[in-house]
Amino acid sequence: MGQFRGTGGWVFRFAGFELDRERAELRGPDGEAIRLRPKALEMLQLFAANAGRVLSKEELMEAVWPNVHVGEDSLFQCIREIRTALGDDRRQTIKLVSGRGYLFAAEVSIKPPAPAVVVQAGAEPIASAGPATEVTRPRRLFGLRRPVAAAAAAALCVVFGFAVAAPTFRPDLMFGRSPPTIAVAPIVDASNDARGAGMAAAVTDRLTDGLARVDNIRVVAPRPVAAATAPASTPSAQSDFVLNGELEKGPQSWILRARMIETATGEVQSVAAVSVDATEPDVQLQQSRLAAGAGHALARRLNALLESGAHPATAGDAKVAIEQATASINRTTRERFANAQTMLEKALAAEPDNTELQVALAALQLRGIQMAWYAPAERSAAERDAGSLLERARQSTPRYLPVLEAHCRFLAATNQFVESLVACAKALSFDPWNGLVLYHIGLAQLQLGRFDDALATFKQADRFDTPEVSRWTWMLGAGWTALLMDRNEEALSWLQRSIAITPASGRPYMLLAVAYQRLGHPDEARTAMAKAMALRPDSTALNISLPTRNASPAFLAASELNMRTLLELGLPER
């Protein structure tokens, strides 16, 4: 590794890119910085300094993570991130040499670095209106600070390791190159509040950090520089989109308005308006929810734009069928469910290649499976049908978020827990703020017996709080997990919050009854149980029990204790 150590502050040039070790940044052919995590940047430096030589996995891991034991999934994640940044979809720049390691195949030249930018010593860089570049620092896991992120990091290490195998974007026809570039402009402080500038900068940083995790887009971020060194060009000059926004302060809330503009046409492609309670004492929670609320909407719109050519627009009878069926999914009667299924099956027979119809019918069938509306033989057939529909959708639109989300839900609902972690990680790679996907990751971790991991994941979903319509689900998940861990006071709080949002579901009341009973409140426990039976009058120990396939012994043992309490409170056995 002597060559690597000896290059100091020099700049590597290869395939139109520049890797500036002095500034710790990778610049694309257009001169704009490409965001890379510190470890990925370090590994790219190692590759460039050893171009033409095969580096073994052990050599790479020892150099990038000295004296730290990490799994190969960390290595694979860094290589995948570098390939994405370089547009190396065909793996011609970083080549796998079977049985030996990896070869950096690009021709590399070295030039002296550009003059350094002076930044105040000890200050953490934040986004501001300057030339576009990337200032790297230790990354946060989904926006969590380091101490808080420890449990979440353990919870998701398997997820990101498996996600290495995910396919990459195809070049989109609406752009002249791939991947598309998004320039993130600093959020403007329009709050007239002393805290506004810091809040706007923090939200900018969180938005940029989240977008940098979206697969196969390039993110251009501003950096602080001395005014004398600022060039006349703007960071969006060579970008496909620019993201900007304003932060305002109302009497009781912070309000973020963000928009994504296509630079070629000047057309506003997406607008997001998010507000959070300004009296919330946790400032980082405020920042997280502002960034997540805007980022979630922008990521979904971006995905729809990039995948617009991969599936036909849904209109007419198909659109009506989907709208009516979706409205029926949450109605807890067999008749409405059967009507919705018939309606979707007819629409799909008329348009068998319609991705939206495939996803809608699969989602409805999953609802029927979860609500035990199928007889045992019908359940197996419904599971196969839903899986087949989603496989067809994945073949035609492998990067379309609704398909990825549906596949994530399907695998979680059918007890394919390890596979669901992979699928859900794929969905998060296109929308890292998706709380509903995090919920399904938490469910998989829960039934795999990784209770601490699951609780951390549900709490992360709560910190993002997107989409708001699903917030009761991760609160339910957190309450359920805490109950299995015998943390009954904590379970009670989460379950009460979930029920306050969605009071028409019976299962949360059953879990609430267990929590009350364990805490020595039998009257409240009986009241909650009565409410659960009123909402689900046909409930028995048999039909509320989850399938045990692939569930861990720890989960089954803890669930058995809950079931005993429910039987004591009057739940019929059959």
GROMACS .gro file of C-alpha atoms in nm, residues 29-263:
model
  235
   29PRO     CA    1  -1.716   1.501  -1.554
   30ASP     CA    2  -1.920   1.820  -1.510
   31GLY     CA    3  -1.699   1.931  -1.219
   32GLU     CA    4  -1.972   1.892  -0.957
   33ALA     CA    5  -1.915   1.692  -0.640
   34ILE     CA    6  -2.070   1.347  -0.597
   35ARG     CA    7  -2.172   1.252  -0.248
   36LEU     CA    8  -1.997   0.945  -0.103
   37ARG     CA    9  -1.985   0.820   0.253
   38PRO     CA   10  -1.640   0.851   0.417
   39LYS     CA   11  -1.561   0.477   0.401
   40ALA     CA   12  -1.669   0.453   0.037
   41LEU     CA   13  -1.454   0.755  -0.046
   42GLU     CA   14  -1.159   0.602   0.136
   43MET     CA   15  -1.203   0.276  -0.054
   44LEU     CA   16  -1.221   0.460  -0.387
   45GLN     CA   17  -0.894   0.637  -0.301
   46LEU     CA   18  -0.741   0.299  -0.231
   47PHE     CA   19  -0.860   0.161  -0.565
   48ALA     CA   20  -0.735   0.464  -0.759
   49ALA     CA   21  -0.393   0.452  -0.593
   50ASN     CA   22  -0.363   0.083  -0.683
   51ALA     CA   23  -0.518   0.087  -1.031
   52GLY     CA   24  -0.434  -0.222  -1.233
   53ARG     CA   25  -0.361  -0.435  -0.925
   54VAL     CA   26  -0.602  -0.688  -0.773
   55LEU     CA   27  -0.684  -0.604  -0.412
   56SER     CA   28  -0.813  -0.890  -0.201
   57LYS     CA   29  -1.119  -0.853   0.021
   58GLU     CA   30  -0.897  -0.890   0.328
   59GLU     CA   31  -0.660  -0.619   0.200
   60LEU     CA   32  -0.946  -0.377   0.139
   61MET     CA   33  -1.110  -0.442   0.475
   62GLU     CA   34  -0.784  -0.410   0.668
   63ALA     CA   35  -0.705  -0.080   0.495
   64VAL     CA   36  -1.049   0.080   0.527
   65TRP     CA   37  -1.145  -0.063   0.868
   66PRO     CA   38  -0.809  -0.103   1.047
   67ASN     CA   39  -0.829  -0.289   1.379
   68VAL     CA   40  -1.209  -0.314   1.346
   69HIS     CA   41  -1.396  -0.637   1.280
   70VAL     CA   42  -1.662  -0.583   1.014
   71GLY     CA   43  -1.850  -0.826   0.794
   72GLU     CA   44  -1.816  -0.851   0.418
   73ASP     CA   45  -2.154  -0.681   0.381
   74SER     CA   46  -1.985  -0.350   0.474
   75LEU     CA   47  -1.729  -0.404   0.198
   76PHE     CA   48  -1.997  -0.492  -0.057
   77GLN     CA   49  -2.204  -0.186   0.038
   78CYS     CA   50  -1.906   0.045  -0.020
   79ILE     CA   51  -1.827  -0.112  -0.358
   80ARG     CA   52  -2.190  -0.086  -0.461
   81GLU     CA   53  -2.198   0.282  -0.360
   82ILE     CA   54  -1.878   0.355  -0.557
   83ARG     CA   55  -2.011   0.179  -0.868
   84THR     CA   56  -2.329   0.384  -0.845
   85ALA     CA   57  -2.133   0.708  -0.814
   86LEU     CA   58  -1.918   0.620  -1.116
   87GLY     CA   59  -2.212   0.496  -1.325
   88ASP     CA   60  -2.036   0.159  -1.338
   89ASP     CA   61  -2.357  -0.037  -1.404
   90ARG     CA   62  -2.174  -0.299  -1.610
   91ARG     CA   63  -1.897  -0.337  -1.353
   92GLN     CA   64  -1.623  -0.251  -1.599
   93THR     CA   65  -1.440  -0.005  -1.376
   94ILE     CA   66  -1.439  -0.208  -1.055
   95LYS     CA   67  -1.412  -0.569  -1.168
   96LEU     CA   68  -1.457  -0.876  -0.952
   97VAL     CA   69  -1.168  -1.118  -1.010
   98SER     CA   70  -1.308  -1.451  -0.902
   99GLY     CA   71  -1.129  -1.600  -0.604
  100ARG     CA   72  -0.882  -1.311  -0.579
  101GLY     CA   73  -1.057  -0.982  -0.510
  102TYR     CA   74  -1.128  -0.659  -0.699
  103LEU     CA   75  -0.948  -0.478  -0.981
  104PHE     CA   76  -0.976  -0.104  -1.053
  105ALA     CA   77  -0.955  -0.119  -1.434
  106ALA     CA   78  -0.963   0.254  -1.517
  107GLU     CA   79  -0.651   0.435  -1.639
  108VAL     CA   80  -0.547   0.676  -1.363
  109SER     CA   81  -0.336   0.989  -1.386
  110ILE     CA   82  -0.233   1.221  -1.102
  111LYS     CA   83  -0.221   1.600  -1.092
  112PRO     CA   84  -0.147   1.850  -0.813
  113PRO     CA   85  -0.453   1.946  -0.606
  114ALA     CA   86  -0.647   2.271  -0.644
  115PRO     CA   87  -0.591   2.534  -0.374
  116ALA     CA   88  -0.748   2.426  -0.047
  117VAL     CA   89  -1.062   2.586   0.088
  118VAL     CA   90  -1.022   2.719   0.439
  119VAL     CA   91  -1.295   2.622   0.683
  120GLN     CA   92  -1.294   2.724   1.048
  121ALA     CA   93  -1.112   2.459   1.248
  122GLY     CA   94  -1.333   2.234   1.459
  123ALA     CA   95  -1.656   2.353   1.300
  124GLU     CA   96  -1.893   2.094   1.158
  125PRO     CA   97  -1.963   2.184   0.794
  126ILE     CA   98  -2.321   2.276   0.719
  127ALA     CA   99  -2.493   2.357   0.394
  128SER     CA  100  -2.477   2.716   0.272
  129ALA     CA  101  -2.495   2.907  -0.051
  130GLY     CA  102  -2.159   2.831  -0.207
  131PRO     CA  103  -2.021   2.633  -0.499
  132ALA     CA  104  -2.136   2.276  -0.524
  133THR     CA  105  -1.925   2.013  -0.354
  134GLU     CA  106  -1.949   1.747  -0.091
  135VAL     CA  107  -1.817   1.781   0.262
  136THR     CA  108  -1.801   1.433   0.410
  137ARG     CA  109  -1.834   1.345   0.775
  138PRO     CA  110  -1.934   1.035   0.970
  139ARG     CA  111  -2.275   0.934   0.844
  140ARG     CA  112  -2.577   0.895   1.065
  141LEU     CA  113  -2.796   0.589   1.039
  142PHE     CA  114  -3.132   0.723   0.919
  143GLY     CA  115  -3.056   1.056   1.089
  144LEU     CA  116  -2.988   0.909   1.435
  145ARG     CA  117  -2.702   1.035   1.649
  146ARG     CA  118  -2.429   0.782   1.717
  147PRO     CA  119  -2.538   0.662   2.065
  148VAL     CA  120  -2.900   0.633   1.960
  149ALA     CA  121  -2.808   0.467   1.630
  150ALA     CA  122  -2.625   0.172   1.783
  151ALA     CA  123  -2.932  -0.047   1.820
  152ALA     CA  124  -3.066   0.059   1.480
  153ALA     CA  125  -2.732  -0.015   1.319
  154ALA     CA  126  -2.741  -0.368   1.454
  155ALA     CA  127  -3.101  -0.400   1.343
  156LEU     CA  128  -3.030  -0.305   0.985
  157CYS     CA  129  -2.682  -0.445   0.920
  158VAL     CA  130  -2.829  -0.756   0.762
  159VAL     CA  131  -3.068  -0.546   0.556
  160PHE     CA  132  -2.797  -0.336   0.395
  161GLY     CA  133  -2.573  -0.636   0.346
  162PHE     CA  134  -2.840  -0.817   0.151
  163ALA     CA  135  -2.927  -0.503  -0.043
  164VAL     CA  136  -2.593  -0.524  -0.221
  165ALA     CA  137  -2.751  -0.756  -0.474
  166ALA     CA  138  -3.015  -0.501  -0.577
  167PRO     CA  139  -3.018  -0.412  -0.948
  168THR     CA  140  -2.938  -0.060  -1.063
  169PHE     CA  141  -3.130   0.205  -1.254
  170ARG     CA  142  -3.153   0.187  -1.626
  171PRO     CA  143  -3.071   0.511  -1.807
  172ASP     CA  144  -3.391   0.708  -1.827
  173LEU     CA  145  -3.503   0.842  -2.161
  174MET     CA  146  -3.592   1.185  -2.024
  175PHE     CA  147  -3.225   1.257  -1.946
  176GLY     CA  148  -2.925   1.267  -2.172
  177ARG     CA  149  -2.714   1.076  -1.919
  178SER     CA  150  -2.749   0.841  -1.626
  179PRO     CA  151  -2.781   0.872  -1.335
  180PRO     CA  152  -2.971   1.201  -1.302
  181THR     CA  153  -2.828   1.473  -1.079
  182ILE     CA  154  -3.010   1.669  -0.810
  183ALA     CA  155  -2.867   1.994  -0.678
  184VAL     CA  156  -2.981   2.067  -0.323
  185ALA     CA  157  -2.992   2.439  -0.255
  186PRO     CA  158  -2.981   2.560   0.106
  187ILE     CA  159  -3.325   2.589   0.265
  188VAL     CA  160  -3.398   2.961   0.304
  189ASP     CA  161  -3.469   3.084   0.655
  190ALA     CA  162  -3.789   3.288   0.627
  191SER     CA  163  -3.889   3.238   0.991
  192ASN     CA  164  -3.794   3.568   1.160
  193ASP     CA  165  -3.687   3.347   1.449
  194ALA     CA  166  -3.345   3.336   1.614
  195ARG     CA  167  -3.337   2.959   1.573
  196GLY     CA  168  -3.439   2.969   1.208
  197ALA     CA  169  -3.097   2.976   1.043
  198GLY     CA  170  -2.972   2.677   1.239
  199MET     CA  171  -3.294   2.488   1.182
  200ALA     CA  172  -3.287   2.557   0.806
  201ALA     CA  173  -2.923   2.446   0.779
  202ALA     CA  174  -2.992   2.126   0.973
  203VAL     CA  175  -3.294   2.041   0.758
  204THR     CA  176  -3.088   2.105   0.442
  205ASP     CA  177  -2.823   1.870   0.573
  206ARG     CA  178  -3.072   1.595   0.659
  207LEU     CA  179  -3.246   1.624   0.322
  208THR     CA  180  -2.914   1.605   0.139
  209ASP     CA  181  -2.800   1.310   0.347
  210GLY     CA  182  -3.123   1.121   0.282
  211LEU     CA  183  -3.126   1.188  -0.091
  212ALA     CA  184  -2.765   1.066  -0.110
  213ARG     CA  185  -2.895   0.724  -0.002
  214VAL     CA  186  -3.138   0.704  -0.296
  215ASP     CA  187  -3.010   0.451  -0.546
  216ASN     CA  188  -2.855   0.571  -0.869
  217ILE     CA  189  -2.901   0.944  -0.844
  218ARG     CA  190  -2.621   1.189  -0.793
  219VAL     CA  191  -2.661   1.456  -0.527
  220VAL     CA  192  -2.487   1.790  -0.549
  221ALA     CA  193  -2.468   1.980  -0.222
  222PRO     CA  194  -2.344   2.329  -0.138
  223ARG     CA  195  -2.049   2.379   0.094
  224PRO     CA  196  -1.917   2.672   0.299
  225VAL     CA  197  -1.630   2.858   0.132
  226ALA     CA  198  -1.466   3.196   0.158
  227ALA     CA  199  -1.655   3.450  -0.048
  228ALA     CA  200  -1.346   3.535  -0.252
  229THR     CA  201  -1.315   3.180  -0.379
  230ALA     CA  202  -1.679   3.141  -0.487
  231PRO     CA  203  -1.716   3.099  -0.864
  232ALA     CA  204  -1.991   3.261  -1.062
  233SER     CA  205  -2.155   2.934  -1.165
  234THR     CA  206  -2.442   2.794  -0.964
  235PRO     CA  207  -2.459   2.440  -0.824
  236SER     CA  208  -2.757   2.358  -1.043
  237ALA     CA  209  -2.591   2.453  -1.370
  238GLN     CA  210  -2.529   2.093  -1.478
  239SER     CA  211  -2.807   1.927  -1.276
  240ASP     CA  212  -3.125   1.763  -1.397
  241PHE     CA  213  -3.318   1.887  -1.094
  242VAL     CA  214  -3.273   2.152  -0.830
  243LEU     CA  215  -3.432   2.122  -0.488
  244ASN     CA  216  -3.504   2.437  -0.292
  245GLY     CA  217  -3.737   2.553  -0.019
  246GLU     CA  218  -3.818   2.791   0.263
  247LEU     CA  219  -3.860   2.741   0.636
  248GLU     CA  220  -4.122   2.953   0.808
  249LYS     CA  221  -4.231   2.983   1.171
  250GLY     CA  222  -4.597   2.999   1.266
  251PRO     CA  223  -4.742   3.057   1.613
  252GLN     CA  224  -4.724   2.687   1.701
  253SER     CA  225  -4.531   2.520   1.422
  254TRP     CA  226  -4.232   2.514   1.192
  255ILE     CA  227  -4.339   2.495   0.828
  256LEU     CA  228  -4.117   2.371   0.545
  257ARG     CA  229  -4.214   2.426   0.183
  258ALA     CA  230  -3.990   2.247  -0.065
  259ARG     CA  231  -4.004   2.198  -0.440
  260MET     CA  232  -3.816   2.001  -0.702
  261ILE     CA  233  -3.765   2.180  -1.034
  262GLU     CA  234  -3.656   2.021  -1.361
  263THR     CA  235  -3.377   2.247  -1.481
   0.00000   0.00000   0.00000
